[in-house]
Short mmCIF file of C-alpha atoms in Angstrom, two decimals:
data_model
loop_
_atom_site.label_atom_id
_atom_site.label_comp_id
_atom_site.label_asym_id
_atom_site.label_seq_id
_atom_site.Cartn_x
_atom_site.Cartn_y
_atom_site.Cartn_z
CA UNK A 4 -0.06 0.16 -0.05
CA UNK A 5 1.50 3.64 -0.79
CA UNK A 6 1.63 5.89 2.13
CA UNK A 7 0.42 9.58 1.86
CA UNK A 8 4.45 10.52 1.08
CA UNK A 9 4.13 8.26 -1.71
CA UNK A 10 6.56 5.84 -0.15
CA UNK A 11 5.71 1.87 -0.11
CA UNK A 12 5.26 -0.47 3.04
CA UNK A 13 2.86 -0.20 6.30
CA UNK A 14 1.15 3.15 6.89
CA UNK A 15 2.41 5.46 9.54
CA UNK A 16 -0.34 6.92 11.50
CA UNK A 17 -0.08 10.49 11.81
CA UNK A 18 -1.27 12.16 15.18
CA UNK A 19 -4.08 14.41 14.60
CA UNK A 20 -4.17 17.85 15.32
CA UNK A 21 -5.03 19.22 18.73
CA UNK A 22 -7.96 21.55 18.96
CA UNK A 23 -10.82 22.47 20.97
CA UNK A 24 -13.26 21.05 18.81
CA UNK A 25 -15.32 17.96 19.90
CA UNK A 26 -14.06 14.61 19.26
CA UNK A 27 -15.74 12.75 16.19
CA UNK A 28 -15.22 8.98 16.20
CA UNK A 29 -14.03 7.18 13.29
CA UNK A 30 -16.81 5.84 11.13
CA UNK A 31 -16.77 2.01 10.52
CA UNK A 32 -16.60 0.77 6.59
CA UNK A 33 -20.07 -0.16 6.84
CA UNK A 34 -21.48 3.37 7.94
CA UNK A 35 -19.01 5.25 5.73
CA UNK A 36 -20.67 7.60 2.98
CA UNK A 37 -19.33 6.51 -0.26
CA UNK A 38 -17.19 9.13 -1.51
CA UNK A 39 -18.41 11.03 -4.77
CA UNK A 40 -16.59 10.28 -7.97
CA UNK A 41 -15.13 13.51 -8.12
CA UNK A 42 -13.35 12.83 -4.98
CA UNK A 43 -12.29 9.41 -6.00
CA UNK A 44 -8.76 8.83 -6.62
CA UNK A 45 -8.65 6.27 -9.50
CA UNK A 46 -5.19 4.85 -10.52
CA UNK A 47 -3.27 6.27 -13.34
CA UNK A 48 -3.26 4.85 -16.70
CA UNK A 49 -0.24 2.59 -17.20
CA UNK A 50 2.25 3.88 -19.50
CA UNK A 51 4.87 2.13 -21.03
CA UNK A 52 8.46 3.82 -20.90
CA UNK A 53 10.18 4.21 -23.83
CA UNK A 54 13.19 1.84 -22.81
CA UNK A 55 10.95 -0.97 -22.55
CA UNK A 56 9.40 -0.45 -25.88
CA UNK A 57 11.50 -3.28 -27.71
CA UNK A 58 10.93 -5.64 -24.80
CA UNK A 59 7.45 -5.22 -25.10
CA UNK A 60 7.60 -6.63 -28.42
CA UNK A 61 9.20 -9.66 -27.67
CA UNK A 62 6.81 -11.00 -25.27
CA UNK A 63 4.59 -13.79 -25.83
CA UNK A 64 1.26 -13.28 -27.83
CA UNK A 65 -0.85 -14.99 -25.17
CA UNK A 66 0.65 -13.04 -22.59
CA UNK A 67 0.29 -9.90 -23.89
CA UNK A 68 -3.31 -10.87 -24.78
CA UNK A 69 -4.01 -11.97 -21.09
CA UNK A 70 -2.72 -8.88 -19.87
CA UNK A 71 -4.86 -6.77 -22.02
CA UNK A 72 -7.62 -8.68 -20.42
CA UNK A 73 -6.60 -8.18 -17.22
CA UNK A 74 -6.23 -4.66 -17.87
CA UNK A 75 -9.83 -4.52 -19.63
CA UNK A 76 -11.75 -6.56 -16.62
CA UNK A 77 -9.98 -3.85 -14.10
CA UNK A 78 -11.28 -0.72 -15.79
CA UNK A 79 -14.52 -2.79 -16.10
CA UNK A 80 -14.62 -3.42 -12.31
CA UNK A 81 -13.70 0.43 -11.38
CA UNK A 82 -16.33 1.41 -13.31
CA UNK A 83 -18.66 -0.80 -11.49
CA UNK A 84 -17.49 -0.32 -8.29
CA UNK A 85 -16.82 3.48 -8.29
CA UNK A 86 -20.23 3.92 -10.01
CA UNK A 87 -22.49 4.75 -7.13
CA UNK A 88 -25.99 3.87 -9.20
CA UNK A 89 -24.59 0.39 -9.78
CA UNK A 90 -23.35 -0.11 -6.48
CA UNK A 91 -26.59 0.91 -4.54
CA UNK A 92 -28.95 -0.95 -6.53
CA UNK A 93 -26.51 -4.10 -6.50
CA UNK A 94 -27.64 -6.05 -9.42
CA UNK A 95 -26.35 -5.83 -12.97
CA UNK A 96 -28.55 -3.26 -14.70
CA UNK A 97 -27.66 -3.79 -18.12
CA UNK A 98 -28.53 -7.39 -18.09
CA UNK A 99 -31.58 -6.42 -16.56
CA UNK A 100 -32.68 -4.24 -18.62
CA UNK A 101 -31.95 -6.55 -21.41
CA UNK A 102 -33.97 -9.34 -19.98
CA UNK A 103 -36.98 -7.12 -19.76
CA UNK A 104 -36.82 -5.93 -23.45
CA UNK A 105 -36.11 -9.44 -24.66
CA UNK A 106 -39.29 -9.85 -22.32
CA UNK A 107 -41.28 -7.56 -24.27
CA UNK A 108 -40.31 -8.78 -27.54
CA UNK A 109 -41.54 -12.37 -26.48
CA UNK A 110 -44.31 -11.10 -25.11
CA UNK A 111 -45.07 -9.16 -28.73
CA UNK A 112 -44.47 -11.91 -30.45
CA UNK A 113 -46.95 -14.29 -28.15
CA UNK A 114 -49.68 -11.50 -28.64
CA UNK A 115 -49.03 -11.43 -32.47
CA UNK A 116 -49.62 -15.28 -32.64
CA UNK A 117 -52.41 -15.27 -30.78
CA UNK A 118 -53.93 -12.89 -32.77
CA UNK A 119 -53.33 -14.93 -35.94
CA UNK A 120 -54.54 -17.86 -34.48
CA UNK A 121 -58.23 -16.06 -33.00
CA UNK A 122 -58.48 -14.75 -36.86
CA UNK A 123 -58.05 -18.15 -38.39
CA UNK A 124 -60.47 -19.44 -35.92
CA UNK A 125 -63.10 -16.84 -36.56
CA UNK A 126 -62.79 -17.49 -40.27
CA UNK A 127 -63.01 -21.56 -39.73
CA UNK A 128 -65.83 -21.10 -37.46
CA UNK A 129 -67.65 -18.76 -40.38
CA UNK A 130 -66.96 -21.56 -42.82
CA UNK A 131 -68.26 -23.98 -40.75
CA UNK A 132 -71.66 -22.25 -39.99
CA UNK A 133 -72.11 -21.76 -43.89
CA UNK A 134 -71.36 -25.36 -44.28
CA UNK A 135 -74.20 -26.08 -41.55
CA UNK A 136 -76.52 -23.90 -42.98
CA UNK A 137 -75.98 -25.61 -46.39
CA UNK A 138 -76.15 -29.12 -45.24
CA UNK A 139 -79.61 -28.25 -43.41
CA UNK A 140 -81.05 -26.91 -46.64
CA UNK A 141 -80.17 -29.89 -48.49
CA UNK A 142 -81.46 -32.57 -45.85
CA UNK A 143 -84.96 -30.17 -45.90
CA UNK A 144 -85.19 -30.34 -49.69
CA UNK A 145 -84.69 -34.10 -49.86
CA UNK A 146 -86.94 -34.97 -47.12
CA UNK A 147 -89.55 -32.55 -48.96
CA UNK A 148 -88.96 -34.68 -51.91
CA UNK A 149 -89.25 -37.68 -50.20
CA UNK A 150 -92.65 -37.04 -48.72
CA UNK A 151 -93.82 -35.59 -52.25
CA UNK A 152 -93.14 -38.81 -53.79
CA UNK A 153 -94.68 -41.16 -50.80
CA UNK A 154 -97.99 -39.36 -51.53
CA UNK A 155 -98.09 -39.33 -55.05
CA UNK A 156 -96.52 -42.98 -55.77
CA UNK A 157 -96.72 -44.74 -52.23
CA UNK A 158 -100.34 -44.48 -50.86
CA UNK A 159 -101.79 -47.09 -48.81
CA UNK A 160 -104.38 -48.03 -51.28
CA UNK A 161 -101.80 -49.23 -54.09
CA UNK A 162 -100.67 -51.48 -52.06
CA UNK A 163 -101.37 -55.48 -52.53
CA UNK A 164 -102.14 -56.35 -48.86
CA UNK A 165 -104.06 -53.40 -48.29
CA UNK A 166 -107.29 -55.28 -48.03
CA UNK A 167 -105.70 -57.17 -45.15
CA UNK A 168 -105.60 -53.77 -43.02
CA UNK A 169 -108.18 -51.70 -44.63
CA UNK A 170 -109.99 -49.63 -41.88
CA UNK A 171 -113.32 -49.75 -43.97
CA UNK A 172 -112.99 -53.42 -44.43
CA UNK A 173 -115.84 -54.40 -42.27
CA UNK A 174 -118.14 -51.39 -43.61
CA UNK A 175 -117.47 -52.78 -47.23
CA UNK A 176 -118.13 -56.25 -46.19
CA UNK A 177 -121.81 -58.01 -46.23
CA UNK A 178 -122.67 -59.67 -42.90
CA UNK A 179 -122.07 -63.17 -42.13
CA UNK A 180 -125.96 -64.12 -42.02
CA UNK A 181 -128.51 -62.00 -43.70
CA UNK A 182 -131.33 -64.51 -42.74
CA UNK A 183 -132.24 -67.83 -42.03
CA UNK A 184 -132.60 -68.57 -45.92
CA UNK A 185 -129.29 -67.11 -46.99
CA UNK A 186 -127.55 -69.53 -49.00
CA UNK A 187 -124.05 -68.85 -47.55
CA UNK A 188 -125.70 -70.26 -44.14
CA UNK A 189 -124.32 -74.15 -44.97
CA UNK A 190 -124.03 -76.62 -42.35
CA UNK A 191 -120.30 -76.05 -41.88
CA UNK A 192 -120.96 -72.38 -42.22
CA UNK A 193 -121.36 -72.29 -38.37
CA UNK A 194 -123.44 -69.25 -39.05
CA UNK A 195 -127.13 -70.90 -37.68
CA UNK A 196 -126.61 -72.29 -33.93
CA UNK A 197 -128.86 -73.46 -31.69
CA UNK A 198 -130.31 -71.01 -29.26
CA UNK A 199 -130.07 -68.14 -31.37
CA UNK A 200 -133.18 -65.25 -30.52
CA UNK A 201 -135.12 -65.32 -34.04
CA UNK A 202 -138.14 -64.52 -32.55
CA UNK A 203 -136.96 -61.52 -30.47
CA UNK A 204 -139.89 -59.10 -31.35
CA UNK A 205 -142.57 -61.45 -30.26
CA UNK A 206 -140.62 -62.53 -27.26
CA UNK A 207 -140.55 -58.63 -26.37
CA UNK A 208 -144.21 -58.19 -26.92
CA UNK A 209 -145.20 -61.14 -24.46
CA UNK A 210 -142.55 -59.92 -22.04
CA UNK A 211 -144.37 -56.18 -22.04
CA UNK A 212 -147.71 -57.88 -21.71
CA UNK A 213 -146.16 -59.79 -18.57
CA UNK A 214 -145.07 -56.85 -17.01
CA UNK A 215 -148.32 -55.26 -17.39
CA UNK A 216 -150.02 -57.79 -15.44
CA UNK A 217 -147.95 -57.94 -12.75
CA UNK A 218 -148.36 -54.22 -12.27
CA UNK A 219 -151.85 -54.66 -12.38
CA UNK A 220 -151.59 -57.34 -9.63
CA UNK A 221 -149.26 -55.19 -7.63
CA UNK A 222 -151.93 -52.33 -7.85
CA UNK A 223 -154.52 -54.35 -6.45
CA UNK A 224 -152.25 -55.57 -3.53
CA UNK A 225 -151.33 -52.14 -2.50
CA UNK A 226 -155.10 -51.01 -2.52
CA UNK A 227 -155.55 -53.99 -0.17
CA UNK A 228 -152.70 -53.10 1.89
CA UNK A 229 -153.91 -49.93 2.48
CA UNK A 230 -157.58 -51.01 3.50
CA UNK A 231 -155.97 -53.19 6.08
CA UNK A 232 -153.78 -50.70 7.47
CA UNK A 233 -156.72 -48.23 7.81
CA UNK A 234 -158.86 -51.11 9.69
CA UNK A 235 -156.13 -51.85 11.74
CA UNK A 236 -155.27 -48.31 12.64
CA UNK A 237 -158.91 -47.66 13.48
CA UNK A 238 -159.03 -50.96 16.33
CA UNK A 239 -155.61 -49.28 17.68
CA UNK A 240 -157.19 -46.20 18.26
CA UNK A 241 -160.02 -48.20 20.22
CA UNK A 242 -157.81 -50.16 22.26
CA UNK A 243 -155.99 -46.86 22.88
CA UNK A 244 -159.02 -45.05 24.37
CA UNK A 245 -159.90 -47.71 26.46
CA UNK A 246 -156.48 -48.05 27.99
CA UNK A 247 -156.83 -44.13 28.38
CA UNK A 248 -160.03 -44.64 30.25
CA UNK A 249 -158.51 -47.72 32.60
CA UNK A 250 -155.40 -45.68 33.29
CA UNK A 251 -157.83 -42.51 34.50
CA UNK A 252 -159.63 -44.95 36.57
CA UNK A 253 -156.52 -46.16 38.23
CA UNK A 254 -154.97 -43.10 38.91
CA UNK A 255 -157.95 -41.90 40.55
CA UNK A 256 -158.04 -44.98 42.74
CA UNK A 257 -154.20 -44.38 43.57
CA UNK A 258 -154.81 -40.88 44.84
CA UNK A 259 -157.72 -42.03 47.04
CA UNK A 260 -155.32 -44.51 48.39
CA UNK A 261 -152.42 -41.87 48.89
CA UNK A 262 -154.56 -39.56 50.81
CA UNK A 263 -155.65 -41.77 52.86
CA UNK A 264 -152.06 -42.84 53.64
CA UNK A 265 -151.24 -39.15 54.35
CA UNK A 266 -153.68 -38.89 57.03
CA UNK A 267 -153.04 -41.84 58.59
CA UNK A 268 -148.63 -40.56 58.48
CA UNK A 269 -150.01 -37.34 59.45
CA UNK A 270 -151.91 -38.70 62.84
CA UNK A 271 -148.64 -40.64 63.88
CA UNK A 272 -146.47 -37.93 63.58
CA UNK A 273 -148.39 -35.71 65.75
CA UNK A 274 -148.73 -38.37 68.14
CA UNK A 275 -144.56 -39.36 68.17
CA UNK A 276 -144.09 -35.02 68.62
CA UNK A 277 -146.23 -34.75 71.56
CA UNK A 278 -144.21 -38.09 72.87
CA UNK A 279 -141.08 -36.38 72.03
CA UNK A 280 -142.18 -32.86 73.51
CA UNK A 281 -142.71 -34.79 76.93
CA UNK A 282 -139.39 -36.81 76.82
CA UNK A 283 -137.54 -33.55 76.11
CA UNK A 284 -139.08 -31.56 78.89
CA UNK A 285 -138.23 -34.38 81.18
CA UNK A 286 -134.71 -34.51 80.14
CA UNK A 287 -134.20 -30.86 80.60
CA UNK A 288 -135.58 -31.03 84.18
CA UNK A 289 -133.06 -33.72 84.99
CA UNK A 290 -130.24 -31.80 83.61
CA UNK A 291 -131.06 -29.06 85.59
CA UNK A 292 -131.10 -30.81 88.62
CA UNK A 293 -127.87 -32.39 87.84
CA UNK A 294 -126.11 -29.00 87.41
CA UNK A 295 -127.52 -27.71 90.48
CA UNK A 296 -125.93 -30.55 92.35
CA UNK A 297 -122.57 -30.18 90.60
CA UNK A 298 -122.44 -26.71 91.49
CA UNK A 299 -123.12 -27.55 94.85
CA UNK A 300 -120.25 -29.73 94.94
CA UNK A 301 -117.78 -27.70 93.50
CA UNK A 302 -118.55 -24.99 95.76
CA UNK A 303 -118.27 -27.20 99.04
CA UNK A 304 -115.51 -29.06 97.81
CA UNK A 305 -111.32 -28.48 97.86
CA UNK A 306 -110.75 -27.41 94.39
CA UNK A 307 -112.55 -23.95 95.16
CA UNK A 308 -111.98 -24.00 98.68
CA UNK A 309 -108.17 -23.46 97.92
CA UNK A 310 -107.29 -25.78 100.06
CA UNK A 311 -103.50 -26.93 99.98
CA UNK A 312 -103.58 -30.24 101.44
CA UNK A 313 -105.20 -31.78 98.52
CA UNK A 314 -102.12 -31.12 96.12
CA UNK A 315 -100.18 -33.43 98.54
CA UNK A 316 -99.28 -36.61 96.50
CA UNK A 317 -99.18 -40.40 98.21
CA UNK A 318 -95.69 -40.50 97.95
CA UNK A 319 -95.12 -37.88 100.32
CA UNK A 320 -95.32 -34.22 101.79
CA UNK A 321 -92.47 -33.11 98.86
CA UNK A 322 -94.23 -34.52 95.84
CA UNK A 323 -97.39 -32.84 94.78
CA UNK A 324 -100.27 -33.30 92.41
CA UNK A 325 -99.77 -30.84 89.33
CA UNK A 326 -103.55 -30.99 89.06
CA UNK A 327 -104.36 -29.74 92.30
CA UNK A 328 -101.56 -27.84 93.20
CA UNK A 329 -102.51 -24.35 94.39
CA UNK A 330 -99.31 -22.53 94.71
CA UNK A 331 -96.02 -22.06 97.08
CA UNK A 332 -96.56 -21.20 100.68
CA UNK A 333 -95.20 -18.17 102.47
CA UNK A 334 -92.08 -20.13 103.54
CA UNK A 335 -90.99 -21.23 100.06
CA UNK A 336 -91.06 -18.11 98.46
CA UNK A 337 -89.04 -16.34 101.29
CA UNK A 338 -86.51 -19.12 100.40
CA UNK A 339 -86.91 -18.44 96.68
CA UNK A 340 -86.02 -14.36 97.40
CA UNK A 341 -83.03 -15.36 99.23
CA UNK A 342 -81.42 -17.19 96.79
CA UNK A 343 -81.97 -14.35 93.93
CA UNK A 344 -80.12 -11.79 96.24
CA UNK A 345 -77.34 -14.13 96.80
CA UNK A 346 -77.04 -14.46 92.80
CA UNK A 347 -77.66 -10.70 92.57
CA UNK A 348 -74.75 -10.02 94.72
CA UNK A 349 -72.52 -12.85 92.98
CA UNK A 350 -73.34 -11.22 89.40
CA UNK A 351 -72.07 -7.57 90.69
CA UNK A 352 -68.88 -9.48 92.01
CA UNK A 353 -68.33 -11.01 88.64
CA UNK A 354 -69.02 -7.66 86.80
CA UNK A 355 -66.67 -5.76 88.92
CA UNK A 356 -63.85 -8.13 88.10
CA UNK A 357 -64.39 -8.13 84.30
CA UNK A 358 -64.28 -4.11 84.46
CA UNK A 359 -61.25 -4.08 86.28
CA UNK A 360 -59.62 -6.74 83.74
CA UNK A 361 -60.93 -4.52 80.71
CA UNK A 362 -59.19 -1.54 82.40
CA UNK A 363 -55.93 -3.71 82.47
CA UNK A 364 -56.03 -4.15 78.93
CA UNK A 365 -56.96 -0.75 78.02
CA UNK A 366 -53.71 0.48 80.04
CA UNK A 367 -51.54 -2.30 78.38
CA UNK A 368 -52.74 -1.27 74.50
CA UNK A 369 -52.04 2.83 75.35
CA UNK A 370 -48.69 1.48 76.29
CA UNK A 371 -48.12 -0.19 73.77
CA UNK A 372 -49.35 2.35 71.09
CA UNK A 373 -47.43 4.96 72.65
CA UNK A 374 -43.94 2.79 72.46
CA UNK A 375 -44.61 2.29 68.98
CA UNK A 376 -45.49 5.76 68.01
CA UNK A 377 -41.55 6.41 69.65
CA UNK A 378 -40.11 3.93 67.81
CA UNK A 379 -41.45 5.19 64.49
CA UNK A 380 -39.97 8.50 65.07
CA UNK A 381 -36.42 7.24 66.31
CA UNK A 382 -37.05 5.37 62.66
CA UNK A 383 -37.77 8.18 60.61
CA UNK A 384 -34.75 10.28 62.41
CA UNK A 385 -32.43 7.74 61.18
CA UNK A 386 -34.01 7.38 57.54
CA UNK A 387 -33.41 11.12 57.33
CA UNK A 388 -29.71 11.07 58.54
CA UNK A 389 -29.43 7.89 55.89
CA UNK A 390 -30.59 10.04 53.28
CA UNK A 391 -28.49 13.14 53.79
CA UNK A 392 -25.31 10.76 54.18
CA UNK A 393 -26.25 9.38 50.51
CA UNK A 394 -27.30 12.59 49.14
CA UNK A 395 -23.82 13.77 50.01
CA UNK A 396 -22.29 10.98 48.83
CA UNK A 397 -23.93 11.12 45.44
CA UNK A 398 -22.87 14.88 45.16
CA UNK A 399 -19.62 14.00 45.42
CA UNK A 400 -19.62 11.11 42.94
CA UNK A 401 -21.47 13.74 40.29
CA UNK A 402 -18.61 16.21 40.97
CA UNK A 403 -15.95 13.92 40.06
CA UNK A 404 -17.61 12.35 37.29
CA UNK A 405 -18.07 16.33 35.92
CA UNK A 406 -14.39 16.79 36.13
CA UNK A 407 -13.64 13.37 34.75
CA UNK A 408 -15.91 14.47 31.64
CA UNK A 409 -14.36 17.91 31.40
CA UNK A 410 -11.18 16.71 31.42
CA UNK A 411 -11.86 13.98 28.62
CA UNK A 412 -13.97 16.76 26.61
CA UNK A 413 -10.76 19.26 27.10
CA UNK A 414 -7.86 17.43 27.11
CA UNK A 415 -8.31 13.88 25.11
CA UNK A 416 -10.85 13.98 22.94
CA UNK A 417 -9.33 16.98 21.14
CA UNK A 418 -8.13 15.24 17.39
CA UNK A 419 -10.67 16.15 14.73
CA UNK A 420 -10.05 13.91 11.47
CA UNK A 421 -9.92 15.89 8.44
CA UNK A 422 -11.16 15.29 4.63
CA UNK A 423 -7.47 14.35 3.66
CA UNK A 424 -7.74 11.55 6.22
CA UNK A 425 -10.82 10.12 4.39
CA UNK A 426 -9.59 10.69 0.98
CA UNK A 427 -7.31 8.06 1.32
CA UNK A 428 -9.88 5.18 1.10
CA UNK A 429 -11.54 3.94 -1.73
CA UNK A 430 -8.71 4.43 -4.02
CA UNK A 431 -8.09 0.70 -5.58
CA UNK A 432 -10.99 -1.81 -6.24
CA UNK A 433 -8.52 -4.49 -4.12
#
């Protein structure tokens, strides 16, 4: 590598001139801005000295060609590397342009080919349509000619076997038998058979006469039936009248019997009522007497007289009968009162002990709270002292850091790189 002094060998790092400007760190190769083309120092074109002209012609032709080729490649490489546009894109733009142009030409050829195919397709379609129409027209004319020929020369009645399937054959032919004297009715003709109704008209006339006689007979029978029915109705009416009269008589007899039974029942009920009234009166008198006796017994008995002896049980004087007990005596009441007074005094003593115990707990709680407050105040004082010490230490550290930064800024980072320093890079492609 050539140094700035023109000597070959290792580069000698020159110290930066000291100045008061802030230090600017050197940029890394990947973050360095590419130099402008005007600032790039391309290597000078090699020239051949005059004293080597004779020796050059003595070189081998292959070596000269290789040398020339390498020189051309170097020039092309320099053009690619030092061209900012190509370097920033990062691809061979000329090759890409060639590919784009080839693709456009290929697309134009494809479009022309498709258009030619489309035109041929349209032409063939039109020809097919014309041929199809012509074929349909020919088939129509052929079918028409065939139908006309059949109607003129191939009618059904012109056929030999038309009599076999002639639809009017039965109308045109004679019946199998005209009468019994028909000469066609031979023995083997099977046209005259037993059971034929030859005398149909006479038979129908006889049947009509028979129907008329039957109708007259039915009319006579109907008239007779009406007369019989009328006679039966008259007999039924007479019988019904007799039955109604008998029913009225029976109803009258029943009413008389019912009236007699009602009178008898009423007399019996009246006697029963009188008997019941007498019995109720006697029962009422007996009930009143019993009530008076009961009242007297209650007034004179131990229940209402409040006799305490009646509550004494058979098991002893200490046991009583609950249903006959009339209350406690005066001695028992005094004993209960004394017991209650003792219980009241005991309750007062227990309440006083509870009050004293609660007061002791309150004093202990107040003392604990006072001690906690004093301890908290002591903690706050210690925390304030610690913060003051920490603030002093931080202030001292800040001053030291500020002095160090000022020293670095004013004494260490004073060399600033110039443009001459950056111009020595990117001078060759290697």
